[in-house]
GROMACS .gro file of C-alpha atoms in nm:
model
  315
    1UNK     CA    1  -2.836  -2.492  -1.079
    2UNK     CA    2  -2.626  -2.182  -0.965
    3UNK     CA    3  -2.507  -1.921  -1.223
    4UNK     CA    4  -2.168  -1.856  -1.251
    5UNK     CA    5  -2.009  -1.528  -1.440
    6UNK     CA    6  -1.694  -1.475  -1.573
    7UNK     CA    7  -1.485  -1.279  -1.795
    8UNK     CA    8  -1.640  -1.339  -2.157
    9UNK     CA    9  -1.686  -1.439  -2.416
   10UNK     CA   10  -1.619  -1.807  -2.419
   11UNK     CA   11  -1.189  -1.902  -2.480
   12UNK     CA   12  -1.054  -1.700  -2.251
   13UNK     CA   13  -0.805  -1.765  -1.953
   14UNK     CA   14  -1.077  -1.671  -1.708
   15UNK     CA   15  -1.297  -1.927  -1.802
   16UNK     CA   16  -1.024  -2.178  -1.776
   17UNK     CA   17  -0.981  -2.113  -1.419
   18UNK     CA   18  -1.335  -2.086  -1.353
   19UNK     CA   19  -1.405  -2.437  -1.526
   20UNK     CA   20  -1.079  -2.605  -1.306
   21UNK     CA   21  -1.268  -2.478  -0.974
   22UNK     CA   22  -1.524  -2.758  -0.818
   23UNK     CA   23  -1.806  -2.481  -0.782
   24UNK     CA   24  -1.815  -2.493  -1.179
   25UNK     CA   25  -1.945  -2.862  -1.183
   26UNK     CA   26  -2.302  -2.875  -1.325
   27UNK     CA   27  -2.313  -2.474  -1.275
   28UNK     CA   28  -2.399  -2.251  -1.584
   29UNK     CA   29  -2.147  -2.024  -1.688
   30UNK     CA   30  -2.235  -1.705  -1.807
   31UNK     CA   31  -1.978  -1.466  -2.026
   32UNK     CA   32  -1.993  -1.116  -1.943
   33UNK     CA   33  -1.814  -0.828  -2.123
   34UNK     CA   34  -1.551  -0.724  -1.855
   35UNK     CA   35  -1.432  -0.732  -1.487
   36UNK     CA   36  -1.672  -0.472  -1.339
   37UNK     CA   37  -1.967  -0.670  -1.560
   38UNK     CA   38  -1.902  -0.985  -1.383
   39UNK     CA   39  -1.945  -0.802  -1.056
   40UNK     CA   40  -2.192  -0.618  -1.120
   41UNK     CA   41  -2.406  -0.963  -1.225
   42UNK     CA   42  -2.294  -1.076  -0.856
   43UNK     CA   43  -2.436  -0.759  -0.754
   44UNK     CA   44  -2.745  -0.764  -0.910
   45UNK     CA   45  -2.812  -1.149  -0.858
   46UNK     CA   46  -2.859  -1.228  -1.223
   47UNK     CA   47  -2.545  -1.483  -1.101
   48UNK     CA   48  -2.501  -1.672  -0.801
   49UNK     CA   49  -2.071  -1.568  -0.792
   50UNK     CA   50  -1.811  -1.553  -1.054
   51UNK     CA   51  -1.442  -1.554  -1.182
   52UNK     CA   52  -1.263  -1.268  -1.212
   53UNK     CA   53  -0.843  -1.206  -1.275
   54UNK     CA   54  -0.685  -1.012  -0.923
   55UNK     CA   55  -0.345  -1.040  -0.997
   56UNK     CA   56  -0.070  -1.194  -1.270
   57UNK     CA   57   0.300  -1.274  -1.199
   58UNK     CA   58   0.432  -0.997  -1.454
   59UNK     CA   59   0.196  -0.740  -1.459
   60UNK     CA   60   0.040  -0.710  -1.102
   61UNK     CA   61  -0.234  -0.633  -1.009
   62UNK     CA   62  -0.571  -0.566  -1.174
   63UNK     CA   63  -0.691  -0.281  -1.105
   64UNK     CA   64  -1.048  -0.273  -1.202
   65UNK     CA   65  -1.096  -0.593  -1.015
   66UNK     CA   66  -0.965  -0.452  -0.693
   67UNK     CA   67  -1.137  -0.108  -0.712
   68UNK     CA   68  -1.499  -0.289  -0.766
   69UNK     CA   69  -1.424  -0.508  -0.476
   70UNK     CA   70  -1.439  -0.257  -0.250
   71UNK     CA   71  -1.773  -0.110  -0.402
   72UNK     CA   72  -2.099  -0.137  -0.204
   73UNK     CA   73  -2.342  -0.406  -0.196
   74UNK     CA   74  -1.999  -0.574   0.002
   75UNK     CA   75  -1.849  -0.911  -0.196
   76UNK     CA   76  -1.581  -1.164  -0.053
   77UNK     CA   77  -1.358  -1.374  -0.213
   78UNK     CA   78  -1.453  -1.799  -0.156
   79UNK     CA   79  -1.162  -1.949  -0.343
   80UNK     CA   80  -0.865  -1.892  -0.580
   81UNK     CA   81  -0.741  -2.042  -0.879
   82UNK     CA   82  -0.349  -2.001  -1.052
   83UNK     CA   83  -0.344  -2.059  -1.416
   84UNK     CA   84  -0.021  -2.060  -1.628
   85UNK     CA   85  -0.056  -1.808  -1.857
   86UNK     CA   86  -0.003  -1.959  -2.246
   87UNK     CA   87  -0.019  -1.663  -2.545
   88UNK     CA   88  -0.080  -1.755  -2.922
   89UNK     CA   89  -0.116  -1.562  -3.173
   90UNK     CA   90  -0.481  -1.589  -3.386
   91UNK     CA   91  -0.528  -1.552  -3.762
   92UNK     CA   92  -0.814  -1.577  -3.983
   93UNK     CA   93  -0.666  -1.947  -4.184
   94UNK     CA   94  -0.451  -1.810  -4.526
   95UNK     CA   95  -0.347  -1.480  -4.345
   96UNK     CA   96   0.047  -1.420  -4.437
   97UNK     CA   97   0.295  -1.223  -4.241
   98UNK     CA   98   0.231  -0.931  -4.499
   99UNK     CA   99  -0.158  -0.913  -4.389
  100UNK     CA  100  -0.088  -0.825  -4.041
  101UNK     CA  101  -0.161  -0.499  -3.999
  102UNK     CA  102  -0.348  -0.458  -3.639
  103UNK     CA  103  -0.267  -0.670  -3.339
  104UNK     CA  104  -0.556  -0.687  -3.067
  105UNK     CA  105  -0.575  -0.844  -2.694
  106UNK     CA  106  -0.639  -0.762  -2.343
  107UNK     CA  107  -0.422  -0.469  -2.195
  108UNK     CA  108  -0.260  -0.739  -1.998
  109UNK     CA  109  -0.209  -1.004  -2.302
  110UNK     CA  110  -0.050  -0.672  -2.481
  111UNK     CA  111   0.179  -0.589  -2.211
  112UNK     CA  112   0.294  -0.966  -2.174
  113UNK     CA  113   0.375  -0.993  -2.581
  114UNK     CA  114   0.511  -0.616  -2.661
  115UNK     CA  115   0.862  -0.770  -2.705
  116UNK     CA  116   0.778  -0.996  -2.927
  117UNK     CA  117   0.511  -0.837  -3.112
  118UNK     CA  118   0.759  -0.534  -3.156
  119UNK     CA  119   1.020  -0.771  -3.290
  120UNK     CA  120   0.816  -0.927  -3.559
  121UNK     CA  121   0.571  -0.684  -3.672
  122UNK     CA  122   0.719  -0.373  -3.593
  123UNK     CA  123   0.483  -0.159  -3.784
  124UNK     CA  124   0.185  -0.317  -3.697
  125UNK     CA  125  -0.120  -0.128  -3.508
  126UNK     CA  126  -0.153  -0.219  -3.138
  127UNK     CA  127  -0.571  -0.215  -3.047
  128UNK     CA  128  -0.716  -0.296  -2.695
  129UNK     CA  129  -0.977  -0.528  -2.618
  130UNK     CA  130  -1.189  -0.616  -2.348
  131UNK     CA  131  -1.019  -0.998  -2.296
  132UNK     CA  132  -0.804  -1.228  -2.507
  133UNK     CA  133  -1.077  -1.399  -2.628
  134UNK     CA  134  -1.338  -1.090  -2.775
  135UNK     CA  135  -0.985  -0.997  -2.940
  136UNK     CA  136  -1.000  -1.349  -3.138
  137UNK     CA  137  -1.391  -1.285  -3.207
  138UNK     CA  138  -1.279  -0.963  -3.360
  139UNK     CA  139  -1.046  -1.128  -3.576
  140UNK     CA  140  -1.342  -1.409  -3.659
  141UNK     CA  141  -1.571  -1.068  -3.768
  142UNK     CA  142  -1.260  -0.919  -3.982
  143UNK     CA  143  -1.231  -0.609  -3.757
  144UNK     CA  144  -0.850  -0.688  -3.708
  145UNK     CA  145  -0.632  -0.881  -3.852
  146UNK     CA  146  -0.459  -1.054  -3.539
  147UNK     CA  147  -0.521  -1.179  -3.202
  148UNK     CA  148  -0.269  -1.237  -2.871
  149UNK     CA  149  -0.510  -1.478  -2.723
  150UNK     CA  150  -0.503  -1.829  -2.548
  151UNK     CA  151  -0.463  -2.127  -2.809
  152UNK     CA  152  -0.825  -2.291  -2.694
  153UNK     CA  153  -0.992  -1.986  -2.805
  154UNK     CA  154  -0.845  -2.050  -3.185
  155UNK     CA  155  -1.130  -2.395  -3.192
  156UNK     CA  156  -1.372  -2.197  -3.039
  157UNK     CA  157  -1.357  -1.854  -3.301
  158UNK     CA  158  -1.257  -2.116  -3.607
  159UNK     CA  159  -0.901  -1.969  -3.608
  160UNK     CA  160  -0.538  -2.090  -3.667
  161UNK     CA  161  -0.245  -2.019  -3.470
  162UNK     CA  162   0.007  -1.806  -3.641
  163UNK     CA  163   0.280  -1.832  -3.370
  164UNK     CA  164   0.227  -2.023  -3.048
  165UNK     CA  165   0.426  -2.003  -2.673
  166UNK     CA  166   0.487  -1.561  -2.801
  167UNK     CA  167   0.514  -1.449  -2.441
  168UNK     CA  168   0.812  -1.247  -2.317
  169UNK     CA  169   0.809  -1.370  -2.003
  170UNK     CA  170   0.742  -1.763  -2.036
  171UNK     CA  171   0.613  -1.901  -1.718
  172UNK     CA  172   0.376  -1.654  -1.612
  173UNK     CA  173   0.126  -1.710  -1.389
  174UNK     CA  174  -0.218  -1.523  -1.324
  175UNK     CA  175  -0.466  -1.546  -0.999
  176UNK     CA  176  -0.841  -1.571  -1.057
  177UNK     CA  177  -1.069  -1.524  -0.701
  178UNK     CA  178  -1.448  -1.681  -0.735
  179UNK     CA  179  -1.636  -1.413  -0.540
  180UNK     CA  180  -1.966  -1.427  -0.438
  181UNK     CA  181  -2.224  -1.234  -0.180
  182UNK     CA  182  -2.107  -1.182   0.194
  183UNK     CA  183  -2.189  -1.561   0.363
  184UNK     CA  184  -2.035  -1.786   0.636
  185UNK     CA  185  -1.633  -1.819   0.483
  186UNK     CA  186  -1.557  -2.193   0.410
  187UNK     CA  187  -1.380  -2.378   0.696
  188UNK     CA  188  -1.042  -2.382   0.739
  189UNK     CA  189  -0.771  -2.589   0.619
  190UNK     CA  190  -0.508  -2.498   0.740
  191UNK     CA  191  -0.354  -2.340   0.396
  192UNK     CA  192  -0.547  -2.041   0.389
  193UNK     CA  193  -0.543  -1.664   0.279
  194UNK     CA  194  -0.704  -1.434   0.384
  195UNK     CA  195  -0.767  -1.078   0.176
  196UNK     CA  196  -0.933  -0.753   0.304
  197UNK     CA  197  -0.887  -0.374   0.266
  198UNK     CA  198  -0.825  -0.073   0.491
  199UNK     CA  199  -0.824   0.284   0.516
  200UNK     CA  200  -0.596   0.458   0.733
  201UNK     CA  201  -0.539   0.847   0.848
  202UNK     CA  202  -0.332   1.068   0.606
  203UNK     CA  203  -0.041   1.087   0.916
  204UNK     CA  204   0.322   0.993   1.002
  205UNK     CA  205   0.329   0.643   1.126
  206UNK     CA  206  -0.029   0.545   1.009
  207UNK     CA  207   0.076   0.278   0.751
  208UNK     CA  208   0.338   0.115   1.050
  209UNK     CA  209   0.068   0.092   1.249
  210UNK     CA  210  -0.131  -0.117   1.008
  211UNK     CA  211   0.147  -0.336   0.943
  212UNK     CA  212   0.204  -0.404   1.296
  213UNK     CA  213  -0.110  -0.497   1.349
  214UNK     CA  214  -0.005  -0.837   1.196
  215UNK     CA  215   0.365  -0.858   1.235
  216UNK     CA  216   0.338  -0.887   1.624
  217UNK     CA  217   0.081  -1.149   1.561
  218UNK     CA  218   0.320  -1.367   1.330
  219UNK     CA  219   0.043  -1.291   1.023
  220UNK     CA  220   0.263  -1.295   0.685
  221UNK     CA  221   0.127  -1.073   0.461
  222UNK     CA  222   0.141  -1.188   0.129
  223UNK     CA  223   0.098  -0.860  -0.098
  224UNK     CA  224   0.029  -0.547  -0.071
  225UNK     CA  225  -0.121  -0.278  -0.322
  226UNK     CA  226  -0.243   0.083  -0.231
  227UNK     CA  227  -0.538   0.208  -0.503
  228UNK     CA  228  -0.687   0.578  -0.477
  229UNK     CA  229  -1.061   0.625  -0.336
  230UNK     CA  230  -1.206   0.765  -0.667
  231UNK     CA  231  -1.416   1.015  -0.471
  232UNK     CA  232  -1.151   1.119  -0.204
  233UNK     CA  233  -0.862   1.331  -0.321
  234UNK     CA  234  -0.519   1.194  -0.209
  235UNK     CA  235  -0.634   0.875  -0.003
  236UNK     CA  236  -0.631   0.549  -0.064
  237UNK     CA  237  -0.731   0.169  -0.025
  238UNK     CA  238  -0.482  -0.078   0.112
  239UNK     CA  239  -0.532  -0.384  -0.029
  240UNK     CA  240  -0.358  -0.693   0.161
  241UNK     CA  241  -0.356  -1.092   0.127
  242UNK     CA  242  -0.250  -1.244   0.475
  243UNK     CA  243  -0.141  -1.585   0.571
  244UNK     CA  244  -0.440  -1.742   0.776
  245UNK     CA  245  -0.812  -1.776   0.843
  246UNK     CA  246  -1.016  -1.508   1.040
  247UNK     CA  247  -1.148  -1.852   1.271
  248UNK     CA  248  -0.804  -1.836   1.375
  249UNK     CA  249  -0.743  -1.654   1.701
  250UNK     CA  250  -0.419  -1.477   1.557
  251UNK     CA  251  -0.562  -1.364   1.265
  252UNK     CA  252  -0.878  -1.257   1.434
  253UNK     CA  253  -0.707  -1.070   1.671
  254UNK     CA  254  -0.500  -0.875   1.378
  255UNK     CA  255  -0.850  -0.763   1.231
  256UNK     CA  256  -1.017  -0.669   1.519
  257UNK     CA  257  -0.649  -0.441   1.581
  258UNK     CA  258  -0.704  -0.340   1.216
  259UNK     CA  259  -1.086  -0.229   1.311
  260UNK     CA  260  -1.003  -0.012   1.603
  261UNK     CA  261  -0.705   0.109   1.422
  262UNK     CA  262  -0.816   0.224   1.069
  263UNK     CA  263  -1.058   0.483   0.931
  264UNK     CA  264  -1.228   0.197   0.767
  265UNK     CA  265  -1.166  -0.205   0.652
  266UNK     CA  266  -1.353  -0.422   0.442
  267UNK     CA  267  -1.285  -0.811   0.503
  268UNK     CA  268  -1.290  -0.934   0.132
  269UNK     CA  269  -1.258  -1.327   0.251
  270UNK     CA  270  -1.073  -1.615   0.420
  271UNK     CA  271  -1.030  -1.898   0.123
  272UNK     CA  272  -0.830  -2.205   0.060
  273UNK     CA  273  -0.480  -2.133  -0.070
  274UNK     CA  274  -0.444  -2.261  -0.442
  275UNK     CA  275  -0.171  -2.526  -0.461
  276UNK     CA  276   0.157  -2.318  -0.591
  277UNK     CA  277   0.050  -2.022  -0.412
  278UNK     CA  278   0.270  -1.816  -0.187
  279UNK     CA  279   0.254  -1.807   0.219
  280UNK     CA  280   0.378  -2.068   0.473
  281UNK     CA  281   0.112  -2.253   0.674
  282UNK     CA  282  -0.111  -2.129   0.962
  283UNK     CA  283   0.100  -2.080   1.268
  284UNK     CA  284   0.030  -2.013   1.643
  285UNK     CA  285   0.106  -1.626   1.546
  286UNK     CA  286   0.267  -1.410   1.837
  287UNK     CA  287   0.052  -1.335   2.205
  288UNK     CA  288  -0.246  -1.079   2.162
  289UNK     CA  289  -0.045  -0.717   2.244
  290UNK     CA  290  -0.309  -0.445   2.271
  291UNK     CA  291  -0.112  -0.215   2.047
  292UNK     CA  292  -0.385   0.049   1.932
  293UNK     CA  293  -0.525   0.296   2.123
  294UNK     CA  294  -0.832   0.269   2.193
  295UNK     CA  295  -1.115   0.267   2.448
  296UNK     CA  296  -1.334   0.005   2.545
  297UNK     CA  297  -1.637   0.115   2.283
  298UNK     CA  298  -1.375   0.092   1.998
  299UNK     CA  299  -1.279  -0.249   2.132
  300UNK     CA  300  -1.603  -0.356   2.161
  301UNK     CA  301  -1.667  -0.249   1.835
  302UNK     CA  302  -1.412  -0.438   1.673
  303UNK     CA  303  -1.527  -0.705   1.868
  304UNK     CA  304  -1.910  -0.693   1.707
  305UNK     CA  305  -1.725  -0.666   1.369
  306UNK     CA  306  -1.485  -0.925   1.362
  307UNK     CA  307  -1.803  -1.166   1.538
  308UNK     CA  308  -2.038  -1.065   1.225
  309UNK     CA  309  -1.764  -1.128   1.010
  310UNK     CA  310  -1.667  -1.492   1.080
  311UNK     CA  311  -2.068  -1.532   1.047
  312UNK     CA  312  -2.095  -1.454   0.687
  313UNK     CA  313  -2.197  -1.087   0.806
  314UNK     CA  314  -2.074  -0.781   0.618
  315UNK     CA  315  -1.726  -0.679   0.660
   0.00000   0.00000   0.00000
């Protein structure tokens, strides 16, 4: 039976897109408190992969999720999930209006509810917790009075639901990767993405370069976020979702040009798209145009990498 982590404890939106991937079937699923925890048990091999939030339709990007994926021992992304994104807010049963003081949830359930919190309990204390659903447990314990949680988590912390559908932006959407240790990436279908990170020199031009990498190819990249590299001063990750599969030749040729080109890149995984997802199908891309400079060893290099990398090798 593999072990699966995610984002605990049990209720929360992680483990509803965990449980509507076919990798949770007859797995066991094991809560852990945060992002980097559910990594870390990946790392460690006390689980076999896990769930983890990378990006939501109104907030962006999570950060802690995309600075541990480019942490050493290497993980890659297998498969995505989109969830629609459904706040409620979570009472202990006989609480009134007047006995809501505090108002708990995940930074990213807070940000997605301010409006409306603001609006009907304008005096009450804001409090962060580590996910929607620990916020409803500390309601359950009588640590806070209120929770801005997901409405299955109200059964599972013997809750009601003061106010349901509270978000400010209804229709919001959130993207949960399973990730799992470096391993041949599953085939592909066609509808693929692919995700990886790069490092590029601190000079006019560099960033263009990386871009065109792809653009000459036909690769349509997807997103796009630049987080700092905590132990370098003014330089940063690049972290990009592409259209395609590295088994494809366009896309393999844009990350070997990537490899010669950048200081450093980490392939993070070539996955089926989730249905809804952004990014047209896989294409013929444009002709290979040796656009980097480089010699033959840095070719060859690139080469090596990109060979190890369609292997399950480290990328």
């Amino acid at each position: 039976m593999s072990r699966l982590a995610f984002l605990g404890p049990h209720g929360t939106f992680t483990e509803q897109a965990l449980r509507s991937l076919p990798e949770s079937r007859g797995a066991e699923l094991v809560p852990c408190a945060g992002n980097p925890a559910v990594l870390a048990a990946i790392r460690e091999g006390r689980a076999d992969a896990g769930c983890v939030p990378i990006e939501n339709s109104v907030e962006g990007a999570v950060p802690p999720v995309l600075d541990g994926l480019v942490e050493d021992p290497p993980l890659v992304i297998v498969r995505e999930a989109l969830l629609a994104v459904r706040f409620a807010l979570l009472v202990r049963p006989g609480t009134t209006v007047a006995g809501i003081r505090t108002v708990a949830s995940h930074p990213h359930g807070i940000a997605q509810t301010r409006g409306w919190i603001a609006r009907t309990f304008p005096d009450a204390e804001i409090l962060l917790s580590t996910s929607t659903s620990e916020a409803a447990a500390q309601v359950a314990r009588g640590e806070i009075d209120a929770a801005v949680s997901a409405p299955v988590a109200a059964a599972q912390h013997g809750l009601e639901v003061f106010a349901d559908d509270i978000a400010d932006n209804p229709g919001a959407v959130t993207r949960f990767v399973l990730v799992a240790p470096p391993g041949p990436p599953p085939p592909p279908t066609g509808h693929d993405r692919t995700t990886l990170a790069a490092t590029t020199e601190n000079r006019p031009g560099s960033l263009l370069g990386l871009l065109t990498e792809l653009a000459v190819r036909g690769i349509d990249m997807t997103r796009i976020e630049s987080r700092p590299i905590k132990d370098r001063h003014a330089e940063y990750w690049f972290h990009l979702d592409c259209s395609g599969h590295v088994a494809e030749p366009a896309m393999g040729e844009a990350l070997a040009g990537l490899h010669r080109r950048c200081d450093e890149v980490r392939f993070l995984g070539s996955y089926p798209r989730a249905v809804g997802s952004a990014g047209p199908a896989a294409g013929s891309g444009a002709p290979a145009v040796p656009l980097s400079v480089a010699g033959k060893s840095e070719f060859a290099a690139a080469e090596a990498w990109l060979a190890a990398v369609r292997t399950g090798g480290c990328g």
